[in-house]
CSV table of C-alpha atoms in Angstrom, one decimal:
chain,number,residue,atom,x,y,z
A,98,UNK,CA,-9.6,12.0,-27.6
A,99,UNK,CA,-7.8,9.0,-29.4
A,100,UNK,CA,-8.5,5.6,-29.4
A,101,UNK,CA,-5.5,4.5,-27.2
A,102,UNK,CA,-6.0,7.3,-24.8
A,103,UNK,CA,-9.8,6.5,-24.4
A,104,UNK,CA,-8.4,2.9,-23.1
A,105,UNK,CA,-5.8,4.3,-21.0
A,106,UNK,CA,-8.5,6.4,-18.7
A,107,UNK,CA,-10.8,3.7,-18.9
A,108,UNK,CA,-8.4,1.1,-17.3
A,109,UNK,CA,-6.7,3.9,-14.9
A,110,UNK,CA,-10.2,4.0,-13.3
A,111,UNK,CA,-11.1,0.6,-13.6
A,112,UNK,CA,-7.9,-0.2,-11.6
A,113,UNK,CA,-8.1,2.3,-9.4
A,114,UNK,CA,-11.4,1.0,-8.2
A,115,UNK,CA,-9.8,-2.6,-8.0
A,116,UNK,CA,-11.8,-3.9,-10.5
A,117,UNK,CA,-15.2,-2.1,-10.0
A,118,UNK,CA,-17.4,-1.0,-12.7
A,119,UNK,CA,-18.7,2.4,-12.4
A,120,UNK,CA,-22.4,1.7,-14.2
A,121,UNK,CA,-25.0,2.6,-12.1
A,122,UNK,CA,-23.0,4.6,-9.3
A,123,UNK,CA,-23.7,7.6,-7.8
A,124,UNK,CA,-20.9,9.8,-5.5
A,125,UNK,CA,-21.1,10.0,-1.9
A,126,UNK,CA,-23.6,12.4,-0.4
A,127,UNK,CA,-22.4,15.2,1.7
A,128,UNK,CA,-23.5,13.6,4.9
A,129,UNK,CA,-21.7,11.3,6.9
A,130,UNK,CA,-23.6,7.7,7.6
A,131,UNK,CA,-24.7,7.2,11.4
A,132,UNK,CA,-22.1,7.4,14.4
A,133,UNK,CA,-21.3,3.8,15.3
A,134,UNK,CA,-22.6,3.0,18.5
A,135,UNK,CA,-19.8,2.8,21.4
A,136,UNK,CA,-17.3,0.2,21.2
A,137,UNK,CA,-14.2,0.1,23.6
A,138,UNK,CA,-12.0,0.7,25.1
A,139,UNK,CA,-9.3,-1.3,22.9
A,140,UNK,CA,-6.7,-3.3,24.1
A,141,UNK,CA,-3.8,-1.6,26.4
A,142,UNK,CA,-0.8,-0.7,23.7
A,143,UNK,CA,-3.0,-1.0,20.8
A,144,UNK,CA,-1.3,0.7,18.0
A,145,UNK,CA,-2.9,4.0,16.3
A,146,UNK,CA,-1.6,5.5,13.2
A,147,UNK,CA,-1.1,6.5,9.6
A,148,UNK,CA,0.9,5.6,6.9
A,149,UNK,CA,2.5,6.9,4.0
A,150,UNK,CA,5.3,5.3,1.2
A,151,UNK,CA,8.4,6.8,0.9
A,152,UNK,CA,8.3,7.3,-3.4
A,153,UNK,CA,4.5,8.7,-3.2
A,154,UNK,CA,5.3,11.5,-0.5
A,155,UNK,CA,9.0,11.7,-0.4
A,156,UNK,CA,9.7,13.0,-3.9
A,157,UNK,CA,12.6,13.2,-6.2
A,158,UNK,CA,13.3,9.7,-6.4
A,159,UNK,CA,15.6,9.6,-9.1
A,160,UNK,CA,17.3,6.1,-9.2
A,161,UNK,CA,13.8,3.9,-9.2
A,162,UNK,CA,12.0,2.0,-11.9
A,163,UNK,CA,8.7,4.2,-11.3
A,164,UNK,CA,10.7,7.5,-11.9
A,165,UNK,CA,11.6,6.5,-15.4
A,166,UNK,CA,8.0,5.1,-15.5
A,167,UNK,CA,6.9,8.2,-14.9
A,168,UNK,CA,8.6,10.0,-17.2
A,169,UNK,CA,8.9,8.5,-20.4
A,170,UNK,CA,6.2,8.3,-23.6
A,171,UNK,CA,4.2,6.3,-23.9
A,172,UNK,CA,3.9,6.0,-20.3
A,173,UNK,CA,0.9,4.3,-17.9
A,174,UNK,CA,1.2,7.4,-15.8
A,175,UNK,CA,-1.4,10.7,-15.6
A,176,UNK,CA,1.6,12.8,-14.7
A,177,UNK,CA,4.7,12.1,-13.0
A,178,UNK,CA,5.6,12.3,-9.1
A,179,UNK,CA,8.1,15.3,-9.3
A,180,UNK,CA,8.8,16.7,-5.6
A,181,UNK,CA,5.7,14.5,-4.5
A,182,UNK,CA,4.8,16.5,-1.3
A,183,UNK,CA,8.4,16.8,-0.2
A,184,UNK,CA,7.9,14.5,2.9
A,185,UNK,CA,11.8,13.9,3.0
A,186,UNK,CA,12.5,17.4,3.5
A,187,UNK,CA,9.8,17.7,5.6
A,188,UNK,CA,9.5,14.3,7.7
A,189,UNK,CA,10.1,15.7,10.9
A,190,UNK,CA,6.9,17.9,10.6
A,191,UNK,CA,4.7,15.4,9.5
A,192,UNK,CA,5.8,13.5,12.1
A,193,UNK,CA,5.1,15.9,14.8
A,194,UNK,CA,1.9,16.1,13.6
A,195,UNK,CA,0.6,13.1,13.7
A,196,UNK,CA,1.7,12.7,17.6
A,197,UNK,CA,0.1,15.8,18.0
A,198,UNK,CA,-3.3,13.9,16.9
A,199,UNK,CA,-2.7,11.4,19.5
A,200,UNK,CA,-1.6,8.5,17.3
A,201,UNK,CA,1.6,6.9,18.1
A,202,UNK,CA,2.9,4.7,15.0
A,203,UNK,CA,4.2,6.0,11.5
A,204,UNK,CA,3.7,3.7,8.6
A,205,UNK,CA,6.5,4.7,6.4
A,206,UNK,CA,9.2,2.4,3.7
A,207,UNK,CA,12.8,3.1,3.2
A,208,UNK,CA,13.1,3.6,-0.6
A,209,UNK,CA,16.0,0.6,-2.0
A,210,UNK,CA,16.5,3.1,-4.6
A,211,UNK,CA,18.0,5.4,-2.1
A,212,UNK,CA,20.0,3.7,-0.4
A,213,UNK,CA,21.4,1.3,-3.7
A,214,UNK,CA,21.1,3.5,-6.7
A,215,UNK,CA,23.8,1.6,-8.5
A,216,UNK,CA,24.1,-2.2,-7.9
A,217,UNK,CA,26.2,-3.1,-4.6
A,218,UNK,CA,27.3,0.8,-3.9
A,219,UNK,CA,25.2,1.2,-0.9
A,220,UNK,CA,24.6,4.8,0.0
A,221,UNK,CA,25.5,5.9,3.9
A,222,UNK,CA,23.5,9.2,3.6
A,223,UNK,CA,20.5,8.0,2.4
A,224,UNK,CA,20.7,5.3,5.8
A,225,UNK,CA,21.4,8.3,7.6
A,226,UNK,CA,18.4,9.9,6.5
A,227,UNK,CA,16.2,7.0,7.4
A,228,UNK,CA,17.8,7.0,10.8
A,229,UNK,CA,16.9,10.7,11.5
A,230,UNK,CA,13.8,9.5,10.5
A,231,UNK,CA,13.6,6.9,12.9
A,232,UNK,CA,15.0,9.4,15.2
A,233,UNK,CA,12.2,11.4,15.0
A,234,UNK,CA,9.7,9.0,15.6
A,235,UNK,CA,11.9,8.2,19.0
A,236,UNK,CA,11.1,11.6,20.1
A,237,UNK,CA,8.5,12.1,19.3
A,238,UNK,CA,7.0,9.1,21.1
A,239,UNK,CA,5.7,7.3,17.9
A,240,UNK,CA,6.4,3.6,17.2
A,241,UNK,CA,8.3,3.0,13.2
A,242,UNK,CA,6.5,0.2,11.1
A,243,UNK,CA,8.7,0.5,8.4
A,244,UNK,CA,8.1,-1.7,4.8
A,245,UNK,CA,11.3,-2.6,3.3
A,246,UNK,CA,10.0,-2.2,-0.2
A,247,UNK,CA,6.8,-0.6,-1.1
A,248,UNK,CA,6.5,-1.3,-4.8
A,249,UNK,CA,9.5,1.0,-6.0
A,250,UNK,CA,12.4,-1.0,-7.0
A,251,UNK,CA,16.1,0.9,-8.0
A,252,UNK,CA,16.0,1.2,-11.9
A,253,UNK,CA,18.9,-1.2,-12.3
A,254,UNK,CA,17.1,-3.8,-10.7
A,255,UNK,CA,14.4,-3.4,-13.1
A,256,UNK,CA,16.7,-3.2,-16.3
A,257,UNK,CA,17.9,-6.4,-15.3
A,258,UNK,CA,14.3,-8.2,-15.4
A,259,UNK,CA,13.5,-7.3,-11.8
A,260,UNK,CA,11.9,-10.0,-9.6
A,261,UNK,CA,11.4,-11.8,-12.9
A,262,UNK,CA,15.4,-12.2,-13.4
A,263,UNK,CA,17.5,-15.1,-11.9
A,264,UNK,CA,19.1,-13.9,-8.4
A,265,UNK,CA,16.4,-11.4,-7.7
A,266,UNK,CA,15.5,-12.2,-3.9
A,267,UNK,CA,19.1,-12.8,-3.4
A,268,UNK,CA,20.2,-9.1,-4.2
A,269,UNK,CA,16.8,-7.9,-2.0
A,270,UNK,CA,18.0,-10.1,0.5
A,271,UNK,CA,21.4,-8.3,0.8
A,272,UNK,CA,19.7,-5.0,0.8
A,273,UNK,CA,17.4,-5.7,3.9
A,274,UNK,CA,20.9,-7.2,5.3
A,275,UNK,CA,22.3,-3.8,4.6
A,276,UNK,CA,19.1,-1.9,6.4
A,277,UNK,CA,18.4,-4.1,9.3
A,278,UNK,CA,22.5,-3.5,10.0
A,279,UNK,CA,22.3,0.5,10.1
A,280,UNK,CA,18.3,0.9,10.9
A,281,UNK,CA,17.3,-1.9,13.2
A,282,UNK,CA,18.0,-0.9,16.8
A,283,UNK,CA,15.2,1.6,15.6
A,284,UNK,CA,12.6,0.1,14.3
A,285,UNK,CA,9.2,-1.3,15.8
A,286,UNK,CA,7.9,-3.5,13.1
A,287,UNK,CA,9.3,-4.3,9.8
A,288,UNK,CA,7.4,-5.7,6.4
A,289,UNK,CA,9.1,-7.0,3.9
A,290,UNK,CA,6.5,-5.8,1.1
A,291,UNK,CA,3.5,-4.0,0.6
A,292,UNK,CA,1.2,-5.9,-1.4
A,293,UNK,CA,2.8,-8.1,-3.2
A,294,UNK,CA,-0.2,-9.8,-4.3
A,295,UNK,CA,-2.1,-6.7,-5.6
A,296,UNK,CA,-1.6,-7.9,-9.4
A,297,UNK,CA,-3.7,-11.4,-8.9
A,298,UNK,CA,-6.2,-9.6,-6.9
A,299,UNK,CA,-6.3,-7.4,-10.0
A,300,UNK,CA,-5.6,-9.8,-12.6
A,301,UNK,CA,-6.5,-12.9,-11.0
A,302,UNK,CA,-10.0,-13.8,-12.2
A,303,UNK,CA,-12.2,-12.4,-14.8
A,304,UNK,CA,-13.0,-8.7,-15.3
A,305,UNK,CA,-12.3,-5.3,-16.4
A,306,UNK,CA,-8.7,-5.7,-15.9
A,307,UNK,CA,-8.0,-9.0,-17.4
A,308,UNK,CA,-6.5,-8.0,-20.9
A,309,UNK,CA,-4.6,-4.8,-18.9
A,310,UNK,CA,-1.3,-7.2,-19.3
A,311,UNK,CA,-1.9,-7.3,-23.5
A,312,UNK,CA,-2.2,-3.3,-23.3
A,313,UNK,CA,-0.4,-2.1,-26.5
A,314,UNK,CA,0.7,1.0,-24.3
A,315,UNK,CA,1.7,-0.8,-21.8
A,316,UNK,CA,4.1,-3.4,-23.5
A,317,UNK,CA,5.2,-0.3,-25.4
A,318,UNK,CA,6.0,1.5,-22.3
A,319,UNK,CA,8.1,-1.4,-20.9
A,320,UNK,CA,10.2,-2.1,-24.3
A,321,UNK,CA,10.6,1.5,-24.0
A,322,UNK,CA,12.1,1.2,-20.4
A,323,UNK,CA,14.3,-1.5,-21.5
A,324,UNK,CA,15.2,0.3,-24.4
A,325,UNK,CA,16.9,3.6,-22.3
A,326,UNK,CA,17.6,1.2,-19.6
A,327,UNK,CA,20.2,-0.3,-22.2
A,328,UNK,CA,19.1,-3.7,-21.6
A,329,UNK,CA,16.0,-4.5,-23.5
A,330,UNK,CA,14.1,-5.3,-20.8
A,331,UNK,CA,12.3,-4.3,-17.8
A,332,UNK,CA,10.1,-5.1,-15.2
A,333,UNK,CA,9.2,-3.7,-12.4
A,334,UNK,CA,6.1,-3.4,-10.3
A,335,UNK,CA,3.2,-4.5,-11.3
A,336,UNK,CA,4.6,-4.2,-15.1
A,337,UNK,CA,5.5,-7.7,-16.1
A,338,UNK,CA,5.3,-11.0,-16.3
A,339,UNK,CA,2.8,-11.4,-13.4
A,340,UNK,CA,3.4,-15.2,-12.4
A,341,UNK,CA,7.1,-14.8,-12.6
A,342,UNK,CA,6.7,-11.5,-10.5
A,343,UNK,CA,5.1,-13.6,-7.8
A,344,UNK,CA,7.5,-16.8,-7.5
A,345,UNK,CA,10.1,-14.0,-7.0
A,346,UNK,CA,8.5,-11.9,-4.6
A,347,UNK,CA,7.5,-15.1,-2.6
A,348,UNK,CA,11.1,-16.2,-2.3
A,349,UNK,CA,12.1,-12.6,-1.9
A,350,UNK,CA,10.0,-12.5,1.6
A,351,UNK,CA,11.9,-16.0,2.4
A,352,UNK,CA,15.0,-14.3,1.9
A,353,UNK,CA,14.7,-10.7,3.4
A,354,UNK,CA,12.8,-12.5,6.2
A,355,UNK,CA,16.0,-14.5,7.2
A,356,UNK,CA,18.7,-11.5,6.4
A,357,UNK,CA,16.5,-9.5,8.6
A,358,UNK,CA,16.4,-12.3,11.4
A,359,UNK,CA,20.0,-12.8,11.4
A,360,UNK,CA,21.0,-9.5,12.2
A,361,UNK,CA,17.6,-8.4,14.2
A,362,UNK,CA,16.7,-11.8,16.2
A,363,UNK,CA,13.9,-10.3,18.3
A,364,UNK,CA,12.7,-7.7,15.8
A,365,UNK,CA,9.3,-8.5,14.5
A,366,UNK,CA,9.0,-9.2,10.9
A,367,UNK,CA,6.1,-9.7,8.6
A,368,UNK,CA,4.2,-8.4,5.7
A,369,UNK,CA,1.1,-6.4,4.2
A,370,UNK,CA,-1.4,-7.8,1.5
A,371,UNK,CA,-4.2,-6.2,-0.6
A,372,UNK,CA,-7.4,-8.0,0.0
A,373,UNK,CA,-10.5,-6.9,-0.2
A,374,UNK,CA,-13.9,-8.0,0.7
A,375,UNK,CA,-15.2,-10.6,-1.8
A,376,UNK,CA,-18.5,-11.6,-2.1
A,377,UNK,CA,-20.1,-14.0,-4.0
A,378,UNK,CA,-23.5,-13.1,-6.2
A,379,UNK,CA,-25.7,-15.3,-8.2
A,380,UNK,CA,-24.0,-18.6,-7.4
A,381,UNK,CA,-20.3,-16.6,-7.3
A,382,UNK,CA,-19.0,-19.1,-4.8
A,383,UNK,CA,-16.3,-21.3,-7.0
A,384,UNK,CA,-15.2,-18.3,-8.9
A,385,UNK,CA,-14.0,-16.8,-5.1
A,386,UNK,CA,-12.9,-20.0,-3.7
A,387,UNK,CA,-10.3,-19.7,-7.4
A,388,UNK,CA,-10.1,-16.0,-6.8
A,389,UNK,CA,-9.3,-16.5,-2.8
A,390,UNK,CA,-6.6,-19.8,-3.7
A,391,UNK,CA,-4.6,-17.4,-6.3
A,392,UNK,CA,-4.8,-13.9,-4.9
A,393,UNK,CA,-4.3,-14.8,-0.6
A,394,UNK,CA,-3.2,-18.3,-0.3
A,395,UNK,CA,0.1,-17.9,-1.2
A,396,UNK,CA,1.0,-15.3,1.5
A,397,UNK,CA,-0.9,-16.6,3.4
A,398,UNK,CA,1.2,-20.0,3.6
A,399,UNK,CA,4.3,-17.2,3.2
A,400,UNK,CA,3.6,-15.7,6.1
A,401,UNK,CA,3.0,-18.8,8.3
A,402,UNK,CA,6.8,-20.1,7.8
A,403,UNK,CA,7.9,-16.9,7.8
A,404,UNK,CA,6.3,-14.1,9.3
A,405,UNK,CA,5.7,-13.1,13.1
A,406,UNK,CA,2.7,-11.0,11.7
A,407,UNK,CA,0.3,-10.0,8.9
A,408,UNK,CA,-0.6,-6.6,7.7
A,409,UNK,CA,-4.3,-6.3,6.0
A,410,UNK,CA,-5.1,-3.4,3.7
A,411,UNK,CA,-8.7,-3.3,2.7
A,412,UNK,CA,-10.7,-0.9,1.3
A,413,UNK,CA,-13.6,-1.8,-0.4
A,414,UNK,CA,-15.5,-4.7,-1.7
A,415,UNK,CA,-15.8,-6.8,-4.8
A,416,UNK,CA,-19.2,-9.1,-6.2
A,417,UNK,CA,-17.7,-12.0,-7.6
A,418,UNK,CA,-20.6,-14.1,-10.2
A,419,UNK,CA,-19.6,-17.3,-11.9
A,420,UNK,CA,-18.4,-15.4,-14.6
A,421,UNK,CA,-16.2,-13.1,-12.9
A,422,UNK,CA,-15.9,-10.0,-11.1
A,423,UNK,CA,-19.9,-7.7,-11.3
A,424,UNK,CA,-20.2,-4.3,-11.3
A,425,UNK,CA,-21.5,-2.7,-7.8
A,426,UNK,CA,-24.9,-2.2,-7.2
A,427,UNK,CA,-26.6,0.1,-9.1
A,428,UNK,CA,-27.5,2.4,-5.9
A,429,UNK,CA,-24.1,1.9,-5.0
A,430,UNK,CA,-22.3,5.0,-3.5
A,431,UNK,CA,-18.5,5.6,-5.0
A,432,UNK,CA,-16.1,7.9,-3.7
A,433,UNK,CA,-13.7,10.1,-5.8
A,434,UNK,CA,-11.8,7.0,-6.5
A,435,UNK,CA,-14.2,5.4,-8.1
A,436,UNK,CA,-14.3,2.3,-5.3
A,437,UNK,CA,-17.0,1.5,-3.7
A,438,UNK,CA,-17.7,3.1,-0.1
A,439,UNK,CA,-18.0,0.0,1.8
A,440,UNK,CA,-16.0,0.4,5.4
A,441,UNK,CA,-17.9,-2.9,6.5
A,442,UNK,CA,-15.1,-4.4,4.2
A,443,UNK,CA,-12.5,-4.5,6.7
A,444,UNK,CA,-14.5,-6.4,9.3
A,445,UNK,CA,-14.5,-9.5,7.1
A,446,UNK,CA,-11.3,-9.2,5.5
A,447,UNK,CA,-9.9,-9.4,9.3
A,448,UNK,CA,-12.3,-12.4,9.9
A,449,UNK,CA,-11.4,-13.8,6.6
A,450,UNK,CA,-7.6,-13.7,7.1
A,451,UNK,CA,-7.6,-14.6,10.8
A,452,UNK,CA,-9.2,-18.0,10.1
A,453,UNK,CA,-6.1,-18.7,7.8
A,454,UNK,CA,-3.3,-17.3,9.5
A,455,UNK,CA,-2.0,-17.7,13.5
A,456,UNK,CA,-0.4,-14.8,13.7
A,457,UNK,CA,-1.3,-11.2,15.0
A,458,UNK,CA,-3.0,-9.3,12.5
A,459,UNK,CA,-2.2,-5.4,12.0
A,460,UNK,CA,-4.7,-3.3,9.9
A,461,UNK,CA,-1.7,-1.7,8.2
A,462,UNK,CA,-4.3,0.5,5.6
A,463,UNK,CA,-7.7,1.2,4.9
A,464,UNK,CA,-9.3,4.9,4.1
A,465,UNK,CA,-11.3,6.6,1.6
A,466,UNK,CA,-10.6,8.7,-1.2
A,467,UNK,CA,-12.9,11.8,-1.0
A,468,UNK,CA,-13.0,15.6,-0.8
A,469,UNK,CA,-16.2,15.5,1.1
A,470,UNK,CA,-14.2,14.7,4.5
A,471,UNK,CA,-17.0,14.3,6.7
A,472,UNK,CA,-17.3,11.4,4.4
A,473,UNK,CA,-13.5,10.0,5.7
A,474,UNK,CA,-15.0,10.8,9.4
A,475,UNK,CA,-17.6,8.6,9.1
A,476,UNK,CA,-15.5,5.9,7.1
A,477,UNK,CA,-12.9,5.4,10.2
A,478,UNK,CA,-15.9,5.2,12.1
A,479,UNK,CA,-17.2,2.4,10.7
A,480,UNK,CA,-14.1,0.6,10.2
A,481,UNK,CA,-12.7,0.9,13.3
A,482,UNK,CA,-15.9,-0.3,14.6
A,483,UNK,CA,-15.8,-3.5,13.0
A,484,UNK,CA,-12.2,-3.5,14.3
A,485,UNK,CA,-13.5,-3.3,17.6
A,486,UNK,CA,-16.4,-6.1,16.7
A,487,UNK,CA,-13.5,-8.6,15.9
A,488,UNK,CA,-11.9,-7.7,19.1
A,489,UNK,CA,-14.6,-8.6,20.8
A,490,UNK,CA,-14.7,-12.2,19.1
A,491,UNK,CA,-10.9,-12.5,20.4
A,492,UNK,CA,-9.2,-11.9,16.7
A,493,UNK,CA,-6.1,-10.8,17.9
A,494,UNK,CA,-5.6,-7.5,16.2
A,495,UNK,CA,-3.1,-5.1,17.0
A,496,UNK,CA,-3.2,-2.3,15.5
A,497,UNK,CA,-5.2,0.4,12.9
A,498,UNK,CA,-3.1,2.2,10.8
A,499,UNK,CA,-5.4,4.6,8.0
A,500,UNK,CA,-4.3,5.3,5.0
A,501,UNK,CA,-2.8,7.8,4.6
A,502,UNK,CA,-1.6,10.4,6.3
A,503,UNK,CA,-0.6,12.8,3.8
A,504,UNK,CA,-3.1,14.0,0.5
A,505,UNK,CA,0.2,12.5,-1.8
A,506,UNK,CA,1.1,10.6,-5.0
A,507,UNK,CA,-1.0,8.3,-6.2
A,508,UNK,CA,0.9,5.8,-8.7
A,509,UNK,CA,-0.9,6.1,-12.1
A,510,UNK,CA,-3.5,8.4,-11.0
A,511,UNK,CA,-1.3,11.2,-10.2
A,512,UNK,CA,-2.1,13.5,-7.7
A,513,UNK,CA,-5.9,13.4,-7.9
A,514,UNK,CA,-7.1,10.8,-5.5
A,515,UNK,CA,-7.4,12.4,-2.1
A,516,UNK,CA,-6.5,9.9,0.7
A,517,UNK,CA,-5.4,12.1,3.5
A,518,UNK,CA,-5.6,13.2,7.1
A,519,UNK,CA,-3.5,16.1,6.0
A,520,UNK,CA,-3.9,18.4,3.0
A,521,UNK,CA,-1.3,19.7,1.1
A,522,UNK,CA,-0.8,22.6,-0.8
A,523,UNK,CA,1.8,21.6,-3.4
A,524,UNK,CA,2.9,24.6,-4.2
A,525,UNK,CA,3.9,26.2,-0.8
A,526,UNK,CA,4.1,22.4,0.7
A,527,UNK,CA,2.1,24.0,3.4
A,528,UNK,CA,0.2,20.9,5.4
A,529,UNK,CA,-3.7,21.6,6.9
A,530,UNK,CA,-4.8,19.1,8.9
A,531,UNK,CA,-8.5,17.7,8.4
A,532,UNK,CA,-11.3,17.6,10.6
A,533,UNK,CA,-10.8,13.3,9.7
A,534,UNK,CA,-7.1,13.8,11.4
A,535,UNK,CA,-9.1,14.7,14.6
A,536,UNK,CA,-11.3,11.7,14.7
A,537,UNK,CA,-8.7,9.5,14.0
A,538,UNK,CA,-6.6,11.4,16.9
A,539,UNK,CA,-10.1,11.6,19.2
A,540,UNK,CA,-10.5,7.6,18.7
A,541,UNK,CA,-6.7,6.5,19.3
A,542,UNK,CA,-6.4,9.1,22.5
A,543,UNK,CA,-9.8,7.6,24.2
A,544,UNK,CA,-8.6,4.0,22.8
A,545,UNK,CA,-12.0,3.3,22.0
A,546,UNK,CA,-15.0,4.9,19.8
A,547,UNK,CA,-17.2,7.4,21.8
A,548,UNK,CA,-20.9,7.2,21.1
């Protein structure tokens, strides 16, 4: 294997374990960890349900940044997303099946690309679509929490320096004007992004990922883009100038927040963030305090002038020293994903985020990637029982959507991450629900965790 391509894997694992290092692990043992003791029942109307994004599971996304990503040399990406697992064919299925588990919301986003492939020509088929979609979760009895953008942008966008570029929020904002018109008298809950933070909670502070944005392959990639874009420049994503990508996703949220309120008064509006749980080793404490003020603060303040609620999405831990981000324990367990299994995680990222935001809070992902799913069993478990301890404390928390619901893409990864409630066989498309699917659907039908 070549030099370059040796770095590549390294820092597609090291990212995909958010920063983890993998010395010292071992994977997860066949056996599930101990049932959490009984906790419920949950609140009356407490929200139950699964999630996926519309460019990892719909497929065919031809008019967005992460398509041409995908698909050029050099590219970032293990292989590219192709039909994806054909969940826009295929929605109303996928759908039915997760009412049929007993959960009753769908975490899904519209895809911008879709419905504006070319600046300003707004596509009526592709609202269309997202209404049947919305249709079906109408009658099917399942509450929409719908994300407005979930990374993917429309390649034009990007070719014209994305959220890096001069009038970027206002074109977003005129989008979510466009969606809210057409979509809103069906949707439940709206976020304006998902994760829009992830890159300083990657890139933030010290560790494996720091040089990631001096790759040769990626700024090779990204000159590339611009290059067939006919610009000569590109950013999208995570693939840019980070602090620029952040003051225009913050103003972006500002913007889409107010078209959305305009048109949708009473329609709840908010937004998800990456965190995960950080804890400080060997006098850490200042290096997470710098971590927690660049990689949270900012949404958080976001959210409280303009946001009715927050979304968490947690899935592991990280040991922060004074030098940085450590490597787990070396008797850690990992799962296929090279994170750390650590479900306690979401108990304190809710605590943590509660005691800096007055809004409701929405656990809008958290899961495990493993083919051992006993394994994803006894992660919900766990979670969800610390979900119920924070109850208990009067956090209001509102709902528990797991990610995901479908085995789908996986951004630079590829296909090879298992996240799912629902297998899928991606050459028949054929869906097999999990033995996890039924946990998840035993938990949200009793509203509570069974001994």
């Amino acid at each position: 294997m070549a030099r370059q391509d040796k770095e590549l894997d390294a820092s597609r694992r090291t990212l995909l374990g958010l920063g983890t290092a993998l010395a010292g692990a071992t994977l997860l043992p066949s056996a599930p960890a101990g049932a959490a003791k009984a906790n419920g029942p949950f609140p009356k109307g407490f929200l139950w349900g699964a999630a996926i994004a519309g460019h990892q599971a719909e497929g065919d996304n031809v008019a967005s940044d992460a398509w041409l990503l995908e698909n050029i040399q050099p590219t970032e990406f293990k292989e590219p997303s192709g039909a994806a697992v054909d969940h826009y064919r295929l929605y109303d299925q996928d759908i039915a099946i997760l009412a049929g588990l007993g959960l009753n919301t769908f975490r899904f986003s519209i895809e911008w690309a879709r419905v504006e492939p070319v600046e300003g020509m707004f596509s009526v088929a592709a609202l269309e679509h997202y209404r049947d979609v919305l249709l079906s979760c109408r009658s099917h009895g399942v509450k929409s929490m719908v994300s407005f953008n979930h990374f993917v942008t429309p390649a034009w966008f990007a070719a014209r320096g994305g959220w890096e570029a001069e009038g970027s929020p206002q074109l977003y904002a005129r989008y979510c004007d466009k969606v809210a018109r057409h979509l809103g008298d069906l949707i439940d809950y709206v976020t304006t992004f998902n994760e829009p933070n992830l890159p300083r909670l990657l890139f933030g502070i010290p560790g494996p990922l720091s040089g990631m944005a001096d790759n040769p392959r990626m700024r090779q990639m990204l000159a590339r883009a611009g290059q067939l874009a006919g610009t000569g420049k590109w950013s999208s994503w995570i693939f840019g100038d980070f602090a620029k990508i952040e003051a225009g996703l913050l103003q972006g949220h500002a913007a889409g927040f107010q078209a959305i309120k305009t048109v949708r008064p009473q329609l709840p509006v908010g937004l998800s963030f990456a965190i995960a749980d950080d804890q400080a080793v060997d006098g850490g404490e200042a290096m997470v305090a710098r971590k927690r003020a660049i990689a949270y603060e900012p949404w958080f303040k976001a959210i409280s002038e303009h946001g009715d609620f927050i979304g968490v999405q947690t899935y592991t831990r990280e040991l922060i020293g004074p030098d940085g981000v450590r490597p787990p324990p070396k008797d850690a367990r990992f799962t296929s994903a090279h994170m750390e299994y650590y479900p306690q995680a979401l108990e304190a990222t809710i605590r943590y985020t509660a005691q800096h935001v007055k809004v409701p809070i929405f656990v809008t992902e958290n899961g495990v990637s493993t083919d051992d799913d006993a394994v994803r069993s006894a992660y919900i478990r766990t979670a969800v029982g610390g979900v119920a301890k924070c109850l208990k404390d009067g956090i209001p928390v509102k709902g528990y959507v797991h990610w995901s619901l479908l085995d789908n893409f996986e951004w630079i990864f590829g296909f090879g991450p298992h996240y799912g409630l629902i297998a899928v066989d991606r050459t028949t498309m054929k869906r097999t629900v999990k033995p996890s699917a039924r946990t998840l659907g035993q938990i949200a039908k009793a509203n509570g965790i069974a001994a």
